[in-house]
Each structure stands twice: as C-alpha cells, then as structure tokens.
PDB file of C-alpha atoms in Angstrom:
ATOM      1  CA  MET A   4      86.472  92.635  81.719  1.00 68.00           C
ATOM      2  CA  GLY A   5      85.793  95.692  83.806  1.00 73.00           C
ATOM      3  CA  ALA A   6      88.649  97.611  82.207  1.00 78.00           C
ATOM      4  CA  ASP A   7      86.487 100.755  82.054  1.00 76.00           C
ATOM      5  CA  LEU A   8      85.812 100.612  85.796  1.00 78.00           C
ATOM      6  CA  PHE A   9      89.418  99.823  86.657  1.00 80.00           C
ATOM      7  CA  GLY A  10      90.543 102.699  84.443  1.00 80.00           C
ATOM      8  CA  SER A  11      88.180 105.141  86.136  1.00 79.00           C
ATOM      9  CA  PHE A  12      89.321 103.859  89.527  1.00 82.00           C
ATOM     10  CA  ALA A  13      93.019 104.426  88.838  1.00 84.00           C
ATOM     11  CA  GLU A  14      92.416 107.785  87.188  1.00 82.00           C
ATOM     12  CA  SER A  15      90.266 109.132  90.034  1.00 82.00           C
ATOM     13  CA  THR A  16      92.902 108.082  92.585  1.00 84.00           C
ATOM     14  CA  CYS A  17      95.677 109.778  90.596  1.00 83.00           C
ATOM     15  CA  ALA A  18      93.596 112.931  90.096  1.00 81.00           C
ATOM     16  CA  ALA A  19      92.826 113.182  93.823  1.00 82.00           C
ATOM     17  CA  MET A  20      96.492 112.746  94.798  1.00 82.00           C
ATOM     18  CA  VAL A  21      97.683 115.285  92.220  1.00 79.00           C
ATOM     19  CA  LEU A  22      95.146 117.833  93.446  1.00 78.00           C
ATOM     20  CA  MET A  23      96.112 117.184  97.075  1.00 76.00           C
ATOM     21  CA  ALA A  24      99.780 117.654  96.245  1.00 73.00           C
ATOM     22  CA  SER A  25      98.878 121.031  94.749  1.00 71.00           C
ATOM     23  CA  GLU A  26      97.396 122.211  98.054  1.00 67.00           C
ATOM     24  CA  PRO A  27     100.133 123.034 100.602  1.00 64.00           C
ATOM     25  CA  ALA A  28      97.671 122.920 103.513  1.00 59.00           C
ATOM     26  CA  LEU A  29      96.909 119.290 102.735  1.00 63.00           C
ATOM     27  CA  PHE A  30     100.265 118.116 101.469  1.00 56.00           C
ATOM     28  CA  ALA A  31     102.267 119.503 104.394  1.00 55.00           C
ATOM     29  CA  THR A  32     100.279 117.779 107.149  1.00 55.00           C
ATOM     30  CA  GLU A  33     102.027 115.906 109.941  1.00 57.00           C
ATOM     31  CA  ASN A  34     103.324 112.522 108.709  1.00 56.00           C
ATOM     32  CA  GLY A  35     101.755 113.286 105.324  1.00 62.00           C
ATOM     33  CA  SER A  36      98.573 111.489 106.356  1.00 69.00           C
ATOM     34  CA  ALA A  37      96.346 113.618 104.137  1.00 76.00           C
ATOM     35  CA  ILE A  38      98.039 112.446 100.942  1.00 79.00           C
ATOM     36  CA  TYR A  39      96.984 108.892 101.817  1.00 82.00           C
ATOM     37  CA  TYR A  40      93.307 109.839 102.097  1.00 86.00           C
ATOM     38  CA  PRO A  41      92.344 108.726  98.549  1.00 87.00           C
ATOM     39  CA  MET A  42      94.107 105.389  98.991  1.00 88.00           C
ATOM     40  CA  MET A  43      92.490 104.965 102.423  1.00 89.00           C
ATOM     41  CA  ILE A  44      89.067 105.219 100.776  1.00 91.00           C
ATOM     42  CA  THR A  45      90.132 102.515  98.341  1.00 89.00           C
ATOM     43  CA  ALA A  46      91.520 100.221 101.046  1.00 91.00           C
ATOM     44  CA  LEU A  47      88.495 100.552 103.303  1.00 92.00           C
ATOM     45  CA  GLY A  48      86.216  99.955 100.330  1.00 91.00           C
ATOM     46  CA  ILE A  49      87.941  96.617  99.669  1.00 91.00           C
ATOM     47  CA  VAL A  50      87.488  95.558 103.302  1.00 93.00           C
ATOM     48  CA  ILE A  51      83.809  96.538 103.349  1.00 93.00           C
ATOM     49  CA  CYS A  52      83.183  94.746 100.043  1.00 90.00           C
ATOM     50  CA  ILE A  53      84.758  91.542 101.424  1.00 92.00           C
ATOM     51  CA  LEU A  54      82.422  91.763 104.427  1.00 91.00           C
ATOM     52  CA  THR A  55      79.438  92.452 102.161  1.00 90.00           C
ATOM     53  CA  SER A  56      80.322  89.500  99.954  1.00 87.00           C
ATOM     54  CA  PHE A  57      80.422  87.263 103.026  1.00 88.00           C
ATOM     55  CA  ILE A  58      76.958  88.492 104.003  1.00 87.00           C
ATOM     56  CA  GLY A  59      75.619  87.837 100.500  1.00 81.00           C
ATOM     57  CA  THR A  60      77.027  84.323 100.201  1.00 81.00           C
ATOM     58  CA  ASN A  61      76.580  83.044 103.759  1.00 82.00           C
ATOM     59  CA  LEU A  62      73.754  84.956 105.425  1.00 81.00           C
ATOM     60  CA  MET A  63      71.343  85.696 102.546  1.00 79.00           C
ATOM     61  CA  VAL A  64      69.800  82.404 101.375  1.00 76.00           C
ATOM     62  CA  VAL A  65      68.185  82.252  97.905  1.00 75.00           C
ATOM     63  CA  ASN A  66      65.355  79.718  97.705  1.00 74.00           C
ATOM     64  CA  GLU A  67      63.354  81.101  94.765  1.00 74.00           C
ATOM     65  CA  ASN A  68      64.202  82.523  91.354  1.00 70.00           C
ATOM     66  CA  LYS A  69      62.708  85.908  92.185  1.00 73.00           C
ATOM     67  CA  GLN A  70      65.165  86.302  95.070  1.00 76.00           C
ATOM     68  CA  ILE A  71      68.239  86.274  92.816  1.00 77.00           C
ATOM     69  CA  GLU A  72      68.104  89.895  91.675  1.00 75.00           C
ATOM     70  CA  SER A  73      67.121  91.239  95.086  1.00 78.00           C
ATOM     71  CA  THR A  74      70.033  89.444  96.749  1.00 81.00           C
ATOM     72  CA  LEU A  75      72.502  90.954  94.283  1.00 80.00           C
ATOM     73  CA  LYS A  76      70.940  94.389  94.616  1.00 80.00           C
ATOM     74  CA  TRP A  77      71.059  94.262  98.407  1.00 85.00           C
ATOM     75  CA  GLN A  78      74.812  93.755  98.273  1.00 86.00           C
ATOM     76  CA  LEU A  79      75.155  97.185  96.688  1.00 86.00           C
ATOM     77  CA  VAL A  80      72.874  98.689  99.329  1.00 89.00           C
ATOM     78  CA  ILE A  81      74.680  96.990 102.233  1.00 91.00           C
ATOM     79  CA  SER A  82      78.126  98.028 101.004  1.00 90.00           C
ATOM     80  CA  THR A  83      76.938 101.634 100.570  1.00 91.00           C
ATOM     81  CA  VAL A  84      75.455 101.765 104.066  1.00 93.00           C
ATOM     82  CA  LEU A  85      78.555 100.242 105.676  1.00 93.00           C
ATOM     83  CA  LEU A  86      80.899 102.550 103.784  1.00 93.00           C
ATOM     84  CA  THR A  87      79.130 105.706 104.964  1.00 93.00           C
ATOM     85  CA  PRO A  88      80.404 105.720 108.591  1.00 93.00           C
ATOM     86  CA  THR A  89      83.683 104.128 107.496  1.00 93.00           C
ATOM     87  CA  ILE A  90      84.487 107.037 105.176  1.00 93.00           C
ATOM     88  CA  LEU A  91      83.553 109.484 107.928  1.00 92.00           C
ATOM     89  CA  GLY A  92      86.138 107.911 110.220  1.00 91.00           C
ATOM     90  CA  ALA A  93      88.761 107.918 107.465  1.00 89.00           C
ATOM     91  CA  SER A  94      88.135 111.612 106.779  1.00 89.00           C
ATOM     92  CA  TYR A  95      88.806 112.622 110.367  1.00 88.00           C
ATOM     93  CA  ALA A  96      91.727 110.208 110.704  1.00 86.00           C
ATOM     94  CA  CYS A  97      93.620 111.383 107.609  1.00 83.00           C
ATOM     95  CA  LEU A  98      92.712 115.030 107.110  1.00 82.00           C
ATOM     96  CA  PRO A  99      93.690 117.876 109.481  1.00 80.00           C
ATOM     97  CA  ASP A 100      91.034 119.378 111.733  1.00 81.00           C
ATOM     98  CA  LYS A 101      91.283 122.690 109.874  1.00 80.00           C
ATOM     99  CA  PHE A 102      92.893 123.255 106.499  1.00 76.00           C
ATOM    100  CA  GLN A 103      92.987 126.126 104.050  1.00 73.00           C
ATOM    101  CA  LEU A 104      91.686 125.381 100.574  1.00 72.00           C
ATOM    102  CA  GLY A 105      91.920 128.422  98.345  1.00 67.00           C
ATOM    103  CA  ASP A 106      90.622 131.368 100.362  1.00 72.00           C
ATOM    104  CA  LYS A 107      88.345 129.323 102.622  1.00 77.00           C
ATOM    105  CA  GLU A 108      88.931 127.249 105.732  1.00 80.00           C
ATOM    106  CA  ARG A 109      87.644 123.701 105.476  1.00 83.00           C
ATOM    107  CA  GLU A 110      87.144 120.738 107.797  1.00 86.00           C
ATOM    108  CA  PRO A 111      87.210 116.944 107.264  1.00 86.00           C
ATOM    109  CA  TYR A 112      83.432 116.685 107.051  1.00 90.00           C
ATOM    110  CA  HIS A 113      83.508 118.693 103.825  1.00 89.00           C
ATOM    111  CA  ALA A 114      85.532 115.907 102.189  1.00 89.00           C
ATOM    112  CA  PHE A 115      83.183 113.358 103.765  1.00 92.00           C
ATOM    113  CA  ILE A 116      80.149 115.055 102.194  1.00 93.00           C
ATOM    114  CA  CYS A 117      81.805 115.062  98.760  1.00 91.00           C
ATOM    115  CA  CYS A 118      82.680 111.372  99.031  1.00 92.00           C
ATOM    116  CA  ILE A 119      79.228 110.391 100.293  1.00 93.00           C
ATOM    117  CA  ALA A 120      77.567 112.382  97.521  1.00 92.00           C
ATOM    118  CA  GLY A 121      79.430 110.291  94.963  1.00 91.00           C
ATOM    119  CA  LEU A 122      78.776 107.050  96.864  1.00 91.00           C
ATOM    120  CA  TRP A 123      75.025 107.490  97.127  1.00 92.00           C
ATOM    121  CA  SER A 124      74.632 108.920  93.631  1.00 91.00           C
ATOM    122  CA  GLY A 125      76.292 105.721  92.401  1.00 88.00           C
ATOM    123  CA  LEU A 126      73.684 103.694  94.274  1.00 88.00           C
ATOM    124  CA  ILE A 127      70.902 105.787  92.716  1.00 91.00           C
ATOM    125  CA  ILE A 128      72.361 105.271  89.241  1.00 89.00           C
ATOM    126  CA  GLY A 129      72.607 101.538  89.879  1.00 84.00           C
ATOM    127  CA  TYR A 130      68.983 101.364  91.043  1.00 86.00           C
ATOM    128  CA  ILE A 131      67.662 103.300  88.049  1.00 89.00           C
ATOM    129  CA  THR A 132      69.704 101.076  85.736  1.00 85.00           C
ATOM    130  CA  GLU A 133      68.099  98.025  87.304  1.00 82.00           C
ATOM    131  CA  VAL A 134      64.610  99.465  86.920  1.00 86.00           C
ATOM    132  CA  MET A 135      65.199 100.180  83.242  1.00 87.00           C
ATOM    133  CA  THR A 136      66.819  96.831  82.376  1.00 82.00           C
ATOM    134  CA  SER A 137      65.237  94.219  84.664  1.00 79.00           C
ATOM    135  CA  HIS A 138      62.329  92.067  83.505  1.00 78.00           C
ATOM    136  CA  SER A 139      60.864  92.482  86.999  1.00 77.00           C
ATOM    137  CA  TYR A 140      59.875  96.083  86.250  1.00 83.00           C
ATOM    138  CA  SER A 141      57.460  97.599  83.754  1.00 86.00           C
ATOM    139  CA  PRO A 142      59.879  99.263  81.243  1.00 87.00           C
ATOM    140  CA  VAL A 143      61.278  95.953  79.942  1.00 86.00           C
ATOM    141  CA  ARG A 144      57.820  94.380  79.930  1.00 88.00           C
ATOM    142  CA  ASP A 145      56.400  97.345  78.019  1.00 87.00           C
ATOM    143  CA  ILE A 146      59.129  97.030  75.377  1.00 88.00           C
ATOM    144  CA  ALA A 147      58.340  93.314  75.056  1.00 88.00           C
ATOM    145  CA  ASN A 148      54.655  94.104  74.591  1.00 88.00           C
ATOM    146  CA  SER A 149      55.451  96.757  71.973  1.00 86.00           C
ATOM    147  CA  CYS A 150      57.068  94.036  69.836  1.00 87.00           C
ATOM    148  CA  GLN A 151      53.614  92.566  69.244  1.00 87.00           C
ATOM    149  CA  THR A 152      52.550  95.583  67.184  1.00 86.00           C
ATOM    150  CA  GLY A 153      55.577  95.662  64.881  1.00 84.00           C
ATOM    151  CA  ALA A 154      59.196  96.692  64.614  1.00 87.00           C
ATOM    152  CA  ALA A 155      58.460 100.426  64.266  1.00 89.00           C
ATOM    153  CA  THR A 156      56.690 100.755  67.600  1.00 88.00           C
ATOM    154  CA  ASN A 157      59.377  98.643  69.235  1.00 88.00           C
ATOM    155  CA  ILE A 158      62.145 100.967  68.000  1.00 91.00           C
ATOM    156  CA  ILE A 159      60.254 104.137  68.942  1.00 91.00           C
ATOM    157  CA  TYR A 160      59.360 102.858  72.401  1.00 90.00           C
ATOM    158  CA  GLY A 161      62.890 101.609  73.011  1.00 90.00           C
ATOM    159  CA  LEU A 162      64.422 104.961  72.059  1.00 92.00           C
ATOM    160  CA  ALA A 163      61.915 106.809  74.248  1.00 91.00           C
ATOM    161  CA  LEU A 164      62.732 104.665  77.277  1.00 90.00           C
ATOM    162  CA  GLY A 165      66.447 105.027  76.549  1.00 89.00           C
ATOM    163  CA  TYR A 166      66.164 108.807  76.678  1.00 91.00           C
ATOM    164  CA  LEU A 167      63.982 108.610  79.777  1.00 90.00           C
ATOM    165  CA  SER A 168      66.478 106.411  81.613  1.00 88.00           C
ATOM    166  CA  THR A 169      69.159 109.136  81.543  1.00 89.00           C
ATOM    167  CA  ILE A 170      67.149 111.774  83.447  1.00 92.00           C
ATOM    168  CA  VAL A 171      67.756 110.579  87.023  1.00 91.00           C
ATOM    169  CA  PRO A 172      71.469 109.697  86.518  1.00 90.00           C
ATOM    170  CA  VAL A 173      72.170 113.098  84.952  1.00 91.00           C
ATOM    171  CA  ILE A 174      70.438 114.872  87.844  1.00 93.00           C
ATOM    172  CA  ALA A 175      72.367 112.760  90.379  1.00 92.00           C
ATOM    173  CA  LEU A 176      75.696 113.562  88.686  1.00 91.00           C
ATOM    174  CA  ALA A 177      74.839 117.261  88.424  1.00 92.00           C
ATOM    175  CA  VAL A 178      73.956 117.472  92.121  1.00 93.00           C
ATOM    176  CA  THR A 179      77.138 115.601  93.056  1.00 92.00           C
ATOM    177  CA  CYS A 180      79.303 117.907  90.924  1.00 90.00           C
ATOM    178  CA  TYR A 181      77.614 121.027  92.355  1.00 92.00           C
ATOM    179  CA  ILE A 182      78.050 119.926  95.969  1.00 92.00           C
ATOM    180  CA  SER A 183      81.669 118.858  95.427  1.00 90.00           C
ATOM    181  CA  LEU A 184      82.688 122.004  93.562  1.00 87.00           C
ATOM    182  CA  LYS A 185      80.978 124.186  96.154  1.00 88.00           C
ATOM    183  CA  LEU A 186      82.735 122.531  99.081  1.00 88.00           C
ATOM    184  CA  LEU A 187      86.221 121.561  97.866  1.00 84.00           C
ATOM    185  CA  GLY A 188      86.472 122.562  94.231  1.00 82.00           C
ATOM    186  CA  MET A 189      88.056 120.117  91.817  1.00 83.00           C
ATOM    187  CA  PHE A 190      89.548 118.174  94.700  1.00 83.00           C
ATOM    188  CA  GLY A 191      85.996 117.532  95.890  1.00 87.00           C
ATOM    189  CA  VAL A 192      85.028 116.212  92.464  1.00 87.00           C
ATOM    190  CA  SER A 193      87.899 113.733  92.517  1.00 86.00           C
ATOM    191  CA  ILE A 194      86.885 112.586  96.006  1.00 89.00           C
ATOM    192  CA  ALA A 195      83.281 112.194  94.808  1.00 90.00           C
ATOM    193  CA  ALA A 196      84.501 109.994  91.958  1.00 88.00           C
ATOM    194  CA  LEU A 197      86.432 107.888  94.466  1.00 88.00           C
ATOM    195  CA  GLY A 198      83.328 107.635  96.611  1.00 90.00           C
ATOM    196  CA  MET A 199      81.272 106.386  93.678  1.00 89.00           C
ATOM    197  CA  LEU A 200      83.906 103.713  93.000  1.00 87.00           C
ATOM    198  CA  SER A 201      84.616 102.811  96.638  1.00 88.00           C
ATOM    199  CA  ASN A 202      82.385  99.716  96.417  1.00 87.00           C
ATOM    200  CA  LEU A 203      83.823  98.762  93.033  1.00 85.00           C
ATOM    201  CA  CYS A 204      84.567  95.215  94.215  1.00 86.00           C
ATOM    202  CA  ILE A 205      80.869  94.460  94.658  1.00 86.00           C
ATOM    203  CA  GLY A 206      80.020  96.206  91.383  1.00 81.00           C
ATOM    204  CA  LEU A 207      82.512  94.066  89.472  1.00 83.00           C
ATOM    205  CA  ALA A 208      81.362  90.904  91.258  1.00 83.00           C
ATOM    206  CA  ILE A 209      77.750  91.332  90.209  1.00 80.00           C
ATOM    207  CA  ASP A 210      78.901  92.487  86.765  1.00 79.00           C
ATOM    208  CA  ALA A 211      80.873  89.265  86.258  1.00 80.00           C
ATOM    209  CA  TYR A 212      77.871  87.266  87.433  1.00 79.00           C
ATOM    210  CA  GLY A 213      76.154  87.775  84.044  1.00 77.00           C
ATOM    211  CA  PRO A 214      78.708  86.076  81.725  1.00 81.00           C
ATOM    212  CA  ILE A 215      79.253  83.265  84.232  1.00 84.00           C
ATOM    213  CA  SER A 216      75.548  82.426  84.458  1.00 81.00           C
ATOM    214  CA  ASP A 217      75.197  82.782  80.676  1.00 81.00           C
ATOM    215  CA  ASN A 218      77.983  80.245  80.112  1.00 85.00           C
ATOM    216  CA  ALA A 219      76.369  77.939  82.662  1.00 84.00           C
ATOM    217  CA  GLY A 220      73.167  78.022  80.633  1.00 82.00           C
ATOM    218  CA  GLY A 221      75.047  77.221  77.428  1.00 85.00           C
ATOM    219  CA  ILE A 222      76.844  74.297  79.052  1.00 88.00           C
ATOM    220  CA  ALA A 223      73.544  72.948  80.411  1.00 85.00           C
ATOM    221  CA  GLU A 224      71.979  73.124  76.950  1.00 83.00           C
ATOM    222  CA  MET A 225      74.926  71.476  75.164  1.00 88.00           C
ATOM    223  CA  ALA A 226      75.029  68.745  77.794  1.00 86.00           C
ATOM    224  CA  GLU A 227      71.307  68.129  77.139  1.00 83.00           C
ATOM    225  CA  LEU A 228      70.405  68.399  80.798  1.00 82.00           C
ATOM    226  CA  GLY A 229      66.816  68.376  82.001  1.00 81.00           C
ATOM    227  CA  SER A 230      64.363  71.227  81.563  1.00 79.00           C
ATOM    228  CA  ASP A 231      64.388  71.932  85.299  1.00 81.00           C
ATOM    229  CA  ILE A 232      68.122  72.700  85.116  1.00 83.00           C
ATOM    230  CA  ARG A 233      67.605  74.937  82.102  1.00 79.00           C
ATOM    231  CA  ASP A 234      64.824  76.825  83.910  1.00 80.00           C
ATOM    232  CA  LYS A 235      67.219  77.617  86.742  1.00 81.00           C
ATOM    233  CA  THR A 236      70.012  78.743  84.430  1.00 82.00           C
ATOM    234  CA  ASP A 237      67.535  80.928  82.486  1.00 80.00           C
ATOM    235  CA  ALA A 238      66.565  82.672  85.725  1.00 80.00           C
ATOM    236  CA  LEU A 239      70.229  83.168  86.584  1.00 81.00           C
ATOM    237  CA  ASP A 240      70.937  84.471  83.095  1.00 78.00           C
ATOM    238  CA  ALA A 241      68.081  86.976  83.276  1.00 76.00           C
ATOM    239  CA  ALA A 242      69.409  88.307  86.574  1.00 75.00           C
ATOM    240  CA  GLY A 243      72.925  88.360  85.134  1.00 75.00           C
ATOM    241  CA  ASN A 244      71.879  90.576  82.221  1.00 73.00           C
ATOM    242  CA  THR A 245      70.513  93.129  84.681  1.00 73.00           C
ATOM    243  CA  THR A 246      73.604  93.081  86.890  1.00 74.00           C
ATOM    244  CA  ALA A 247      75.817  93.574  83.832  1.00 74.00           C
ATOM    245  CA  ALA A 248      73.804  96.689  82.981  1.00 76.00           C
ATOM    246  CA  ILE A 249      74.254  97.981  86.544  1.00 77.00           C
ATOM    247  CA  GLY A 250      78.011  97.670  86.114  1.00 74.00           C
ATOM    248  CA  LYS A 251      77.833  99.726  82.927  1.00 77.00           C
ATOM    249  CA  GLY A 252      75.797 102.370  84.763  1.00 78.00           C
ATOM    250  CA  PHE A 253      78.546 102.690  87.364  1.00 76.00           C
ATOM    251  CA  ALA A 254      81.166 102.899  84.613  1.00 76.00           C
ATOM    252  CA  ILE A 255      79.382 105.727  82.800  1.00 81.00           C
ATOM    253  CA  GLY A 256      78.641 107.719  85.959  1.00 81.00           C
ATOM    254  CA  SER A 257      82.152 107.425  87.350  1.00 79.00           C
ATOM    255  CA  ALA A 258      83.714 108.260  83.987  1.00 81.00           C
ATOM    256  CA  ALA A 259      81.823 111.555  83.910  1.00 83.00           C
ATOM    257  CA  LEU A 260      83.197 112.554  87.312  1.00 83.00           C
ATOM    258  CA  VAL A 261      86.699 111.253  86.611  1.00 81.00           C
ATOM    259  CA  SER A 262      87.006 113.174  83.347  1.00 83.00           C
ATOM    260  CA  LEU A 263      86.132 116.386  85.171  1.00 82.00           C
ATOM    261  CA  ALA A 264      88.548 115.557  88.009  1.00 79.00           C
ATOM    262  CA  LEU A 265      91.427 114.800  85.605  1.00 80.00           C
ATOM    263  CA  TYR A 266      90.861 118.059  83.765  1.00 81.00           C
ATOM    264  CA  GLY A 267      90.836 119.886  87.092  1.00 75.00           C
ATOM    265  CA  ALA A 268      94.071 118.168  88.115  1.00 75.00           C
ATOM    266  CA  PHE A 269      95.739 119.218  84.862  1.00 80.00           C
ATOM    267  CA  VAL A 270      94.626 122.850  85.119  1.00 77.00           C
ATOM    268  CA  THR A 271      95.501 123.126  88.815  1.00 72.00           C
ATOM    269  CA  ARG A 272      98.928 121.603  88.320  1.00 71.00           C
ATOM    270  CA  ALA A 273      99.642 123.789  85.299  1.00 75.00           C
ATOM    271  CA  ILE A 274      98.741 126.964  87.191  1.00 72.00           C
ATOM    272  CA  ASN A 275     100.783 126.062  90.262  1.00 64.00           C
ATOM    273  CA  THR A 276     103.916 125.117  88.337  1.00 61.00           C
ATOM    274  CA  THR A 277     103.902 127.977  85.795  1.00 54.00           C
ATOM    275  CA  ASN A 278     104.455 131.451  87.220  1.00 49.00           C
ATOM    276  CA  LYS A 279     105.062 133.322  83.984  1.00 45.00           C
ATOM    277  CA  HIS A 280     102.301 131.870  81.857  1.00 46.00           C
ATOM    278  CA  LYS A 281      99.228 131.346  83.999  1.00 47.00           C
ATOM    279  CA  LEU A 282      96.114 129.895  82.467  1.00 41.00           C
ATOM    280  CA  PRO A 283      93.073 132.172  82.409  1.00 43.00           C
TER     281      PRO A 283
END
C-alpha cells in the first residue's frame, strides 16, 4: 500500500540529488552541506509529521461523527503550516548564501519558494479531492441524487464532475512548474516535488485509515454487533473513503512533478557528461 507515493518520494529525492551534483556551485560547497538539502527536507518532514500525529491523536478530541473528516483534514493543514518555516530554516542552513545556477546568481530563498510552491499546491490538491469525493459536500450528493433519474444521467453527471475535478489541480501543478522552472530550472521542479511529498507520513496515515475502518465495519457486521456499533463504523468508513481519495490525489500530483524532474535529471546529466555529443 502506498507504493506509488513511496516510489514518487524516492524518485524525487534521487532526481534532486542528481541535479545538484550536476551544478558545481552547489556540489562544491563547504562540507558538502548542499547535497544533503533534499534529504534534510525529508528528515524534517518526518519530524513534523510525528508532531502533527501527536496533535491529532492527543489534542484534537472527536466526539461526533461529523468531526472525523475535519480532524483528518486538519492534520494535513497543520503539517503544511509547520513545515513552511521549517523548510525556510533548512534552506538557509544547507544552501550557500549565494550560488551560481546557470548564468544567474541565486539565493536560498529561491529554493524555499520552489519547495513551498509544491507543498501548498499539494494541500490545494488534497482539499479539492476531498470536496469532490466527500459526502459532506454537494458533488457527491448531486451524483447520488442523479441516480434517482436513471443510469444514463448518473454516468453523464459523474463524467462531468470527474472532468471538473481536474481543473484546480492542473492549474496548481502548472503554477508550481512555472515558478520552479523560472527560479531554479529543473532543480527547482525536483525540489517542488519533494515539497509536495514532505508531509507524506500524514498523507499515508490518513490513506491507510480507509481500509482499516472498512475492515472494522466488516468485523462488526460478521460478529453481529449492535446497530449503534455499525453506525459508528459506517461513519468511519465514509471518512476513510474520502481520505483514501486524498492520498490518490497526492500520488497523481507528485507523479506529474517527479516525471518532469527525472527527465530533467537525465537530460542535465547527459549534457554535462558528454562533450562531443551534446543534446539539442
């Protein structure tokens, strides 16, 4: 489970390190601290996600069924907010004050902007995914109502909402790619992909919540427990379906950035290591 997210995570880290190794201004820093920048984002993301998980399990109390989804969603928001200043500190701690990238002089805040663009675009994609898949919002309710008029209207309405749901994520990814390419080129894209996946621990936790709650409902039904227990597991299952969809939204968004970053790493490495046969 989560193999797509883990794959994107490893690939974005490798792409960022390959692109950094291709830039002498970054690779030749004192103590080689710059080359650890991608892994520092990963490490700090794990620490922040542990803190966010503690907040979600110990400080946020769920007393009603309608609070389940909001509690899970707030964990994504909290981790994103806490990671923002953390990544800023990591950028200035690892990267040199001034470094040459191509024909332009850059500073650590350029890498910070690329990473934050990916981080917050991931949050936007997660929110839009929740809106389009949660029974608490109108799209899912409208699809349920369309079933009353027949299968044809249900299919047409479902396809229409499916197409509509891609508009905001595509815009968010396009803006992230534009900002990253403008500031740091392909290296910026790889850092943006890392930023989107920096709170992967929380994303996987709420993604795994769906199958666990679904199995709990099945066990309760097979054990012939009371209707009050089944009502609670149904509410958990409904929230779990939404959180599983949020995980898929992160996987799709990060894969788009990672594929571009890996291609950039390949082209950059090929150009730098081949003097006689340069790529156009």
